[in-house]
């Protein structure tokens, strides 16, 4: 293992490359930043080696209200711009992200801890959603509807909502924001971003990149804004009637709180919450292909993806073979500094995550689970302050309480099934979450059953590909305690707009619908 990284110095150099001088603003409304005059502070440390990165200022309520007011004013200008023109601004943002892809990808790795290839991939995902949004800006389609009344026309139109509040999680510190912000922007909305307090520097860098584009186009403050803060800031946003839509990504516990608060004021919420994702391997699976998908899905991002593979449901006829080969593969995983090109597994985000990992293993063993490999907390030379663990494989039953929960760490539960594929599907569906799912089988009857109304109850259902690694062209989201939201591609743009039905009478008469007669003398 290489010697300790100069993480703080590297972060500072990246921020200078991006043109950022002030590392600790509490909020930004476009072309300028503000430092809190009285908000709380939080020190940020890298999960790689524990090095101090920055002290983040949290915005006060007064500063939050200032950002809201600026965004409200910006909305009046932004909504007037034709959607394809808004798409042109998003195109320019995508080009800026291309320009800064490498330093921004490195920043994601240093602050969040995912391997550098995944950091670059996350920035590429931002670029991809910009490209998608540019095209979508010319396709905000409504409908024409046949009217039952003569010389009447019915239309369905979509109008911008106003302010979209975006609450993002640490595991994808930039990509998930862009899914929301770029689509909302072409819809005519303005966005206020509350990033995770664990990864604020990535948010600040994105805000700075966007601000360059806003300034170059002489656009007003407040179209894209961010505010640093903790859960209290999220509560302000959820309670605020000036924010018609709150899009929140994170734990189910957090999402329930946001949903209840937003619903209490009859606002809209878009929730992307926990997953407890399974891969089914039938007797007809291509084992070689499945094993590669399973290992990436279960240990990629050190198990800190909402789409991480957490359960592997294996037919009894191939169970022993799959189990043994997975244990062997886990034994060869390269764990360490995520900036090292040979590393496959970086650190967990913080000590709390490490404790969650070890606690889950303790509990599942008490329930009867058997740890086959991994489970150790690691101290690596030169990275003593980092949060490293050995990914674990556990033989378990789906009914175990711990298996029913999402542990945001690299624990893969092996579950044996017998009988036909419907038995496996029933096991897969027998959890509270419903985000991502997959089946490996070369039998068309099995794969079609998996994709049928009797099949997977998840928002994402894949065949011969893993649970992790969605493309931006499809709608992303899940069912049950995953929240029911949809982001990114397909027609997800509709969540960021309000639907309006128009009826136009171009006759000289006033017939009523349903043939109702209501004659009244108005002379």
mmCIF file with all atom_site columns, N, CA, C and O in Angstrom, residues 341-373:
data_model
loop_
_atom_site.group_PDB
_atom_site.id
_atom_site.type_symbol
_atom_site.label_atom_id
_atom_site.label_alt_id
_atom_site.label_comp_id
_atom_site.label_asym_id
_atom_site.label_entity_id
_atom_site.label_seq_id
_atom_site.pdbx_PDB_ins_code
_atom_site.Cartn_x
_atom_site.Cartn_y
_atom_site.Cartn_z
_atom_site.occupancy
_atom_site.B_iso_or_equiv
_atom_site.pdbx_formal_charge
_atom_site.auth_seq_id
_atom_site.auth_comp_id
_atom_site.auth_asym_id
_atom_site.auth_atom_id
_atom_site.pdbx_PDB_model_num
ATOM 1   N N  . UNK A 1 341 ? -5.169  2.849   -8.997  1.00 0.00 ? 341 UNK A N  1
ATOM 2   C CA . UNK A 1 341 ? -5.904  2.266   -10.122 1.00 0.00 ? 341 UNK A CA 1
ATOM 3   C C  . UNK A 1 341 ? -6.172  0.781   -9.947  1.00 0.00 ? 341 UNK A C  1
ATOM 4   O O  . UNK A 1 341 ? -7.065  0.220   -10.608 1.00 0.00 ? 341 UNK A O  1
ATOM 5   N N  . UNK A 1 342 ? -5.447  0.109   -9.072  1.00 0.00 ? 342 UNK A N  1
ATOM 6   C CA . UNK A 1 342 ? -5.664  -1.319  -8.849  1.00 0.00 ? 342 UNK A CA 1
ATOM 7   C C  . UNK A 1 342 ? -6.721  -1.606  -7.777  1.00 0.00 ? 342 UNK A C  1
ATOM 8   O O  . UNK A 1 342 ? -7.147  -2.748  -7.617  1.00 0.00 ? 342 UNK A O  1
ATOM 9   N N  . UNK A 1 343 ? -7.137  -0.585  -7.053  1.00 0.00 ? 343 UNK A N  1
ATOM 10  C CA . UNK A 1 343 ? -8.113  -0.772  -5.976  1.00 0.00 ? 343 UNK A CA 1
ATOM 11  C C  . UNK A 1 343 ? -9.502  -1.016  -6.544  1.00 0.00 ? 343 UNK A C  1
ATOM 12  O O  . UNK A 1 343 ? -9.935  -0.328  -7.470  1.00 0.00 ? 343 UNK A O  1
ATOM 13  N N  . UNK A 1 344 ? -10.201 -1.979  -5.980  1.00 0.00 ? 344 UNK A N  1
ATOM 14  C CA . UNK A 1 344 ? -11.587 -2.264  -6.356  1.00 0.00 ? 344 UNK A CA 1
ATOM 15  C C  . UNK A 1 344 ? -12.575 -1.852  -5.276  1.00 0.00 ? 344 UNK A C  1
ATOM 16  O O  . UNK A 1 344 ? -13.746 -1.611  -5.568  1.00 0.00 ? 344 UNK A O  1
ATOM 17  N N  . UNK A 1 345 ? -12.122 -1.797  -4.023  1.00 0.00 ? 345 UNK A N  1
ATOM 18  C CA . UNK A 1 345 ? -13.002 -1.456  -2.904  1.00 0.00 ? 345 UNK A CA 1
ATOM 19  C C  . UNK A 1 345 ? -12.329 -0.366  -2.073  1.00 0.00 ? 345 UNK A C  1
ATOM 20  O O  . UNK A 1 345 ? -11.252 -0.576  -1.514  1.00 0.00 ? 345 UNK A O  1
ATOM 21  N N  . UNK A 1 346 ? -12.975 0.790   -1.996  1.00 0.00 ? 346 UNK A N  1
ATOM 22  C CA . UNK A 1 346 ? -12.474 1.875   -1.173  1.00 0.00 ? 346 UNK A CA 1
ATOM 23  C C  . UNK A 1 346 ? -13.092 1.832   0.213   1.00 0.00 ? 346 UNK A C  1
ATOM 24  O O  . UNK A 1 346 ? -13.609 0.797   0.661   1.00 0.00 ? 346 UNK A O  1
ATOM 25  N N  . UNK A 1 347 ? -13.097 2.947   0.918   1.00 0.00 ? 347 UNK A N  1
ATOM 26  C CA . UNK A 1 347 ? -13.586 2.981   2.302   1.00 0.00 ? 347 UNK A CA 1
ATOM 27  C C  . UNK A 1 347 ? -15.092 3.214   2.389   1.00 0.00 ? 347 UNK A C  1
ATOM 28  O O  . UNK A 1 347 ? -15.735 3.667   1.434   1.00 0.00 ? 347 UNK A O  1
ATOM 29  N N  . UNK A 1 348 ? -15.639 2.917   3.556   1.00 0.00 ? 348 UNK A N  1
ATOM 30  C CA . UNK A 1 348 ? -16.965 3.400   3.909   1.00 0.00 ? 348 UNK A CA 1
ATOM 31  C C  . UNK A 1 348 ? -16.875 4.894   4.224   1.00 0.00 ? 348 UNK A C  1
ATOM 32  O O  . UNK A 1 348 ? -15.783 5.431   4.442   1.00 0.00 ? 348 UNK A O  1
ATOM 33  N N  . UNK A 1 349 ? -17.998 5.569   4.283   1.00 0.00 ? 349 UNK A N  1
ATOM 34  C CA . UNK A 1 349 ? -17.995 7.025   4.386   1.00 0.00 ? 349 UNK A CA 1
ATOM 35  C C  . UNK A 1 349 ? -17.482 7.523   5.734   1.00 0.00 ? 349 UNK A C  1
ATOM 36  O O  . UNK A 1 349 ? -16.803 8.543   5.806   1.00 0.00 ? 349 UNK A O  1
ATOM 37  N N  . UNK A 1 350 ? -17.790 6.812   6.849   1.00 0.00 ? 350 UNK A N  1
ATOM 38  C CA . UNK A 1 350 ? -17.362 7.299   8.151   1.00 0.00 ? 350 UNK A CA 1
ATOM 39  C C  . UNK A 1 350 ? -17.409 6.169   9.179   1.00 0.00 ? 350 UNK A C  1
ATOM 40  O O  . UNK A 1 350 ? -17.763 5.023   8.853   1.00 0.00 ? 350 UNK A O  1
ATOM 41  N N  . UNK A 1 351 ? -17.039 6.489   10.401  1.00 0.00 ? 351 UNK A N  1
ATOM 42  C CA . UNK A 1 351 ? -16.983 5.478   11.462  1.00 0.00 ? 351 UNK A CA 1
ATOM 43  C C  . UNK A 1 351 ? -18.363 4.931   11.798  1.00 0.00 ? 351 UNK A C  1
ATOM 44  O O  . UNK A 1 351 ? -18.508 3.763   12.171  1.00 0.00 ? 351 UNK A O  1
ATOM 45  N N  . UNK A 1 352 ? -19.384 5.764   11.686  1.00 0.00 ? 352 UNK A N  1
ATOM 46  C CA . UNK A 1 352 ? -20.737 5.272   11.934  1.00 0.00 ? 352 UNK A CA 1
ATOM 47  C C  . UNK A 1 352 ? -21.101 4.157   10.952  1.00 0.00 ? 352 UNK A C  1
ATOM 48  O O  . UNK A 1 352 ? -21.767 3.186   11.321  1.00 0.00 ? 352 UNK A O  1
ATOM 49  N N  . UNK A 1 353 ? -20.684 4.314   9.711   1.00 0.00 ? 353 UNK A N  1
ATOM 50  C CA . UNK A 1 353 ? -20.951 3.276   8.707   1.00 0.00 ? 353 UNK A CA 1
ATOM 51  C C  . UNK A 1 353 ? -20.208 1.994   9.042   1.00 0.00 ? 353 UNK A C  1
ATOM 52  O O  . UNK A 1 353 ? -20.731 0.888   8.867   1.00 0.00 ? 353 UNK A O  1
ATOM 53  N N  . UNK A 1 354 ? -18.975 2.133   9.522   1.00 0.00 ? 354 UNK A N  1
ATOM 54  C CA . UNK A 1 354 ? -18.213 0.947   9.934   1.00 0.00 ? 354 UNK A CA 1
ATOM 55  C C  . UNK A 1 354 ? -18.925 0.247   11.086  1.00 0.00 ? 354 UNK A C  1
ATOM 56  O O  . UNK A 1 354 ? -19.061 -0.985  11.106  1.00 0.00 ? 354 UNK A O  1
ATOM 57  N N  . UNK A 1 355 ? -19.397 1.012   12.045  1.00 0.00 ? 355 UNK A N  1
ATOM 58  C CA . UNK A 1 355 ? -20.121 0.424   13.174  1.00 0.00 ? 355 UNK A CA 1
ATOM 59  C C  . UNK A 1 355 ? -21.407 -0.257  12.719  1.00 0.00 ? 355 UNK A C  1
ATOM 60  O O  . UNK A 1 355 ? -21.786 -1.314  13.247  1.00 0.00 ? 355 UNK A O  1
ATOM 61  N N  . UNK A 1 356 ? -22.082 0.335   11.741  1.00 0.00 ? 356 UNK A N  1
ATOM 62  C CA . UNK A 1 356 ? -23.281 -0.291  11.202  1.00 0.00 ? 356 UNK A CA 1
ATOM 63  C C  . UNK A 1 356 ? -22.987 -1.619  10.540  1.00 0.00 ? 356 UNK A C  1
ATOM 64  O O  . UNK A 1 356 ? -23.767 -2.575  10.653  1.00 0.00 ? 356 UNK A O  1
ATOM 65  N N  . UNK A 1 357 ? -21.864 -1.701  9.865   1.00 0.00 ? 357 UNK A N  1
ATOM 66  C CA . UNK A 1 357 ? -21.412 -2.942  9.219   1.00 0.00 ? 357 UNK A CA 1
ATOM 67  C C  . UNK A 1 357 ? -21.159 -4.039  10.249  1.00 0.00 ? 357 UNK A C  1
ATOM 68  O O  . UNK A 1 357 ? -21.688 -5.156  10.131  1.00 0.00 ? 357 UNK A O  1
ATOM 69  N N  . UNK A 1 358 ? -20.380 -3.736  11.277  1.00 0.00 ? 358 UNK A N  1
ATOM 70  C CA . UNK A 1 358 ? -20.055 -4.752  12.276  1.00 0.00 ? 358 UNK A CA 1
ATOM 71  C C  . UNK A 1 358 ? -21.278 -5.146  13.102  1.00 0.00 ? 358 UNK A C  1
ATOM 72  O O  . UNK A 1 358 ? -21.453 -6.324  13.443  1.00 0.00 ? 358 UNK A O  1
ATOM 73  N N  . UNK A 1 359 ? -22.130 -4.176  13.394  1.00 0.00 ? 359 UNK A N  1
ATOM 74  C CA . UNK A 1 359 ? -23.332 -4.484  14.160  1.00 0.00 ? 359 UNK A CA 1
ATOM 75  C C  . UNK A 1 359 ? -24.264 -5.403  13.385  1.00 0.00 ? 359 UNK A C  1
ATOM 76  O O  . UNK A 1 359 ? -24.840 -6.345  13.950  1.00 0.00 ? 359 UNK A O  1
ATOM 77  N N  . UNK A 1 360 ? -24.416 -5.152  12.090  1.00 0.00 ? 360 UNK A N  1
ATOM 78  C CA . UNK A 1 360 ? -25.286 -5.997  11.273  1.00 0.00 ? 360 UNK A CA 1
ATOM 79  C C  . UNK A 1 360 ? -24.789 -7.436  11.260  1.00 0.00 ? 360 UNK A C  1
ATOM 80  O O  . UNK A 1 360 ? -25.585 -8.390  11.337  1.00 0.00 ? 360 UNK A O  1
ATOM 81  N N  . UNK A 1 361 ? -23.489 -7.609  11.173  1.00 0.00 ? 361 UNK A N  1
ATOM 82  C CA . UNK A 1 361 ? -22.932 -8.961  11.163  1.00 0.00 ? 361 UNK A CA 1
ATOM 83  C C  . UNK A 1 361 ? -23.136 -9.653  12.514  1.00 0.00 ? 361 UNK A C  1
ATOM 84  O O  . UNK A 1 361 ? -23.420 -10.856 12.561  1.00 0.00 ? 361 UNK A O  1
ATOM 85  N N  . UNK A 1 362 ? -23.004 -8.905  13.583  1.00 0.00 ? 362 UNK A N  1
ATOM 86  C CA . UNK A 1 362 ? -23.254 -9.495  14.903  1.00 0.00 ? 362 UNK A CA 1
ATOM 87  C C  . UNK A 1 362 ? -24.702 -9.956  15.038  1.00 0.00 ? 362 UNK A C  1
ATOM 88  O O  . UNK A 1 362 ? -24.984 -11.058 15.506  1.00 0.00 ? 362 UNK A O  1
ATOM 89  N N  . UNK A 1 363 ? -25.612 -9.113  14.599  1.00 0.00 ? 363 UNK A N  1
ATOM 90  C CA . UNK A 1 363 ? -27.033 -9.431  14.744  1.00 0.00 ? 363 UNK A CA 1
ATOM 91  C C  . UNK A 1 363 ? -27.424 -10.614 13.878  1.00 0.00 ? 363 UNK A C  1
ATOM 92  O O  . UNK A 1 363 ? -28.133 -11.525 14.329  1.00 0.00 ? 363 UNK A O  1
ATOM 93  N N  . UNK A 1 364 ? -26.978 -10.630 12.627  1.00 0.00 ? 364 UNK A N  1
ATOM 94  C CA . UNK A 1 364 ? -27.394 -11.708 11.731  1.00 0.00 ? 364 UNK A CA 1
ATOM 95  C C  . UNK A 1 364 ? -26.827 -13.055 12.178  1.00 0.00 ? 364 UNK A C  1
ATOM 96  O O  . UNK A 1 364 ? -27.456 -14.102 11.992  1.00 0.00 ? 364 UNK A O  1
ATOM 97  N N  . UNK A 1 365 ? -25.653 -13.032 12.798  1.00 0.00 ? 365 UNK A N  1
ATOM 98  C CA . UNK A 1 365 ? -25.105 -14.298 13.318  1.00 0.00 ? 365 UNK A CA 1
ATOM 99  C C  . UNK A 1 365 ? -25.913 -14.804 14.510  1.00 0.00 ? 365 UNK A C  1
ATOM 100 O O  . UNK A 1 365 ? -26.115 -16.011 14.665  1.00 0.00 ? 365 UNK A O  1
ATOM 101 N N  . UNK A 1 366 ? -26.395 -13.886 15.326  1.00 0.00 ? 366 UNK A N  1
ATOM 102 C CA . UNK A 1 366 ? -27.246 -14.292 16.444  1.00 0.00 ? 366 UNK A CA 1
ATOM 103 C C  . UNK A 1 366 ? -28.556 -14.893 15.943  1.00 0.00 ? 366 UNK A C  1
ATOM 104 O O  . UNK A 1 366 ? -29.161 -15.752 16.594  1.00 0.00 ? 366 UNK A O  1
ATOM 105 N N  . UNK A 1 367 ? -29.009 -14.449 14.778  1.00 0.00 ? 367 UNK A N  1
ATOM 106 C CA . UNK A 1 367 ? -30.234 -14.986 14.201  1.00 0.00 ? 367 UNK A CA 1
ATOM 107 C C  . UNK A 1 367 ? -30.022 -16.339 13.535  1.00 0.00 ? 367 UNK A C  1
ATOM 108 O O  . UNK A 1 367 ? -30.990 -17.008 13.177  1.00 0.00 ? 367 UNK A O  1
ATOM 109 N N  . UNK A 1 368 ? -28.761 -16.726 13.329  1.00 0.00 ? 368 UNK A N  1
ATOM 110 C CA . UNK A 1 368 ? -28.466 -18.007 12.706  1.00 0.00 ? 368 UNK A CA 1
ATOM 111 C C  . UNK A 1 368 ? -27.649 -17.916 11.438  1.00 0.00 ? 368 UNK A C  1
ATOM 112 O O  . UNK A 1 368 ? -27.338 -18.939 10.817  1.00 0.00 ? 368 UNK A O  1
ATOM 113 N N  . UNK A 1 369 ? -27.295 -16.699 11.019  1.00 0.00 ? 369 UNK A N  1
ATOM 114 C CA . UNK A 1 369 ? -26.485 -16.534 9.820   1.00 0.00 ? 369 UNK A CA 1
ATOM 115 C C  . UNK A 1 369 ? -25.057 -16.991 10.014  1.00 0.00 ? 369 UNK A C  1
ATOM 116 O O  . UNK A 1 369 ? -24.527 -16.990 11.136  1.00 0.00 ? 369 UNK A O  1
ATOM 117 N N  . UNK A 1 370 ? -24.430 -17.401 8.927   1.00 0.00 ? 370 UNK A N  1
ATOM 118 C CA . UNK A 1 370 ? -23.050 -17.897 8.972   1.00 0.00 ? 370 UNK A CA 1
ATOM 119 C C  . UNK A 1 370 ? -22.185 -17.041 8.053   1.00 0.00 ? 370 UNK A C  1
ATOM 120 O O  . UNK A 1 370 ? -22.419 -16.971 6.839   1.00 0.00 ? 370 UNK A O  1
ATOM 121 N N  . UNK A 1 371 ? -21.180 -16.366 8.639   1.00 0.00 ? 371 UNK A N  1
ATOM 122 C CA . UNK A 1 371 ? -20.257 -15.562 7.853   1.00 0.00 ? 371 UNK A CA 1
ATOM 123 C C  . UNK A 1 371 ? -19.270 -16.493 7.156   1.00 0.00 ? 371 UNK A C  1
ATOM 124 O O  . UNK A 1 371 ? -18.531 -17.228 7.816   1.00 0.00 ? 371 UNK A O  1
ATOM 125 N N  . UNK A 1 372 ? -19.265 -16.454 5.828   1.00 0.00 ? 372 UNK A N  1
ATOM 126 C CA . UNK A 1 372 ? -18.382 -17.326 5.052   1.00 0.00 ? 372 UNK A CA 1
ATOM 127 C C  . UNK A 1 372 ? -17.028 -16.688 4.798   1.00 0.00 ? 372 UNK A C  1
ATOM 128 O O  . UNK A 1 372 ? -16.016 -17.385 4.704   1.00 0.00 ? 372 UNK A O  1
ATOM 129 N N  . UNK A 1 373 ? -17.014 -15.375 4.659   1.00 0.00 ? 373 UNK A N  1
ATOM 130 C CA . UNK A 1 373 ? -15.757 -14.659 4.429   1.00 0.00 ? 373 UNK A CA 1
ATOM 131 C C  . UNK A 1 373 ? -15.963 -13.199 4.751   1.00 0.00 ? 373 UNK A C  1
ATOM 132 O O  . UNK A 1 373 ? -17.078 -12.687 4.703   1.00 0.00 ? 373 UNK A O  1
#
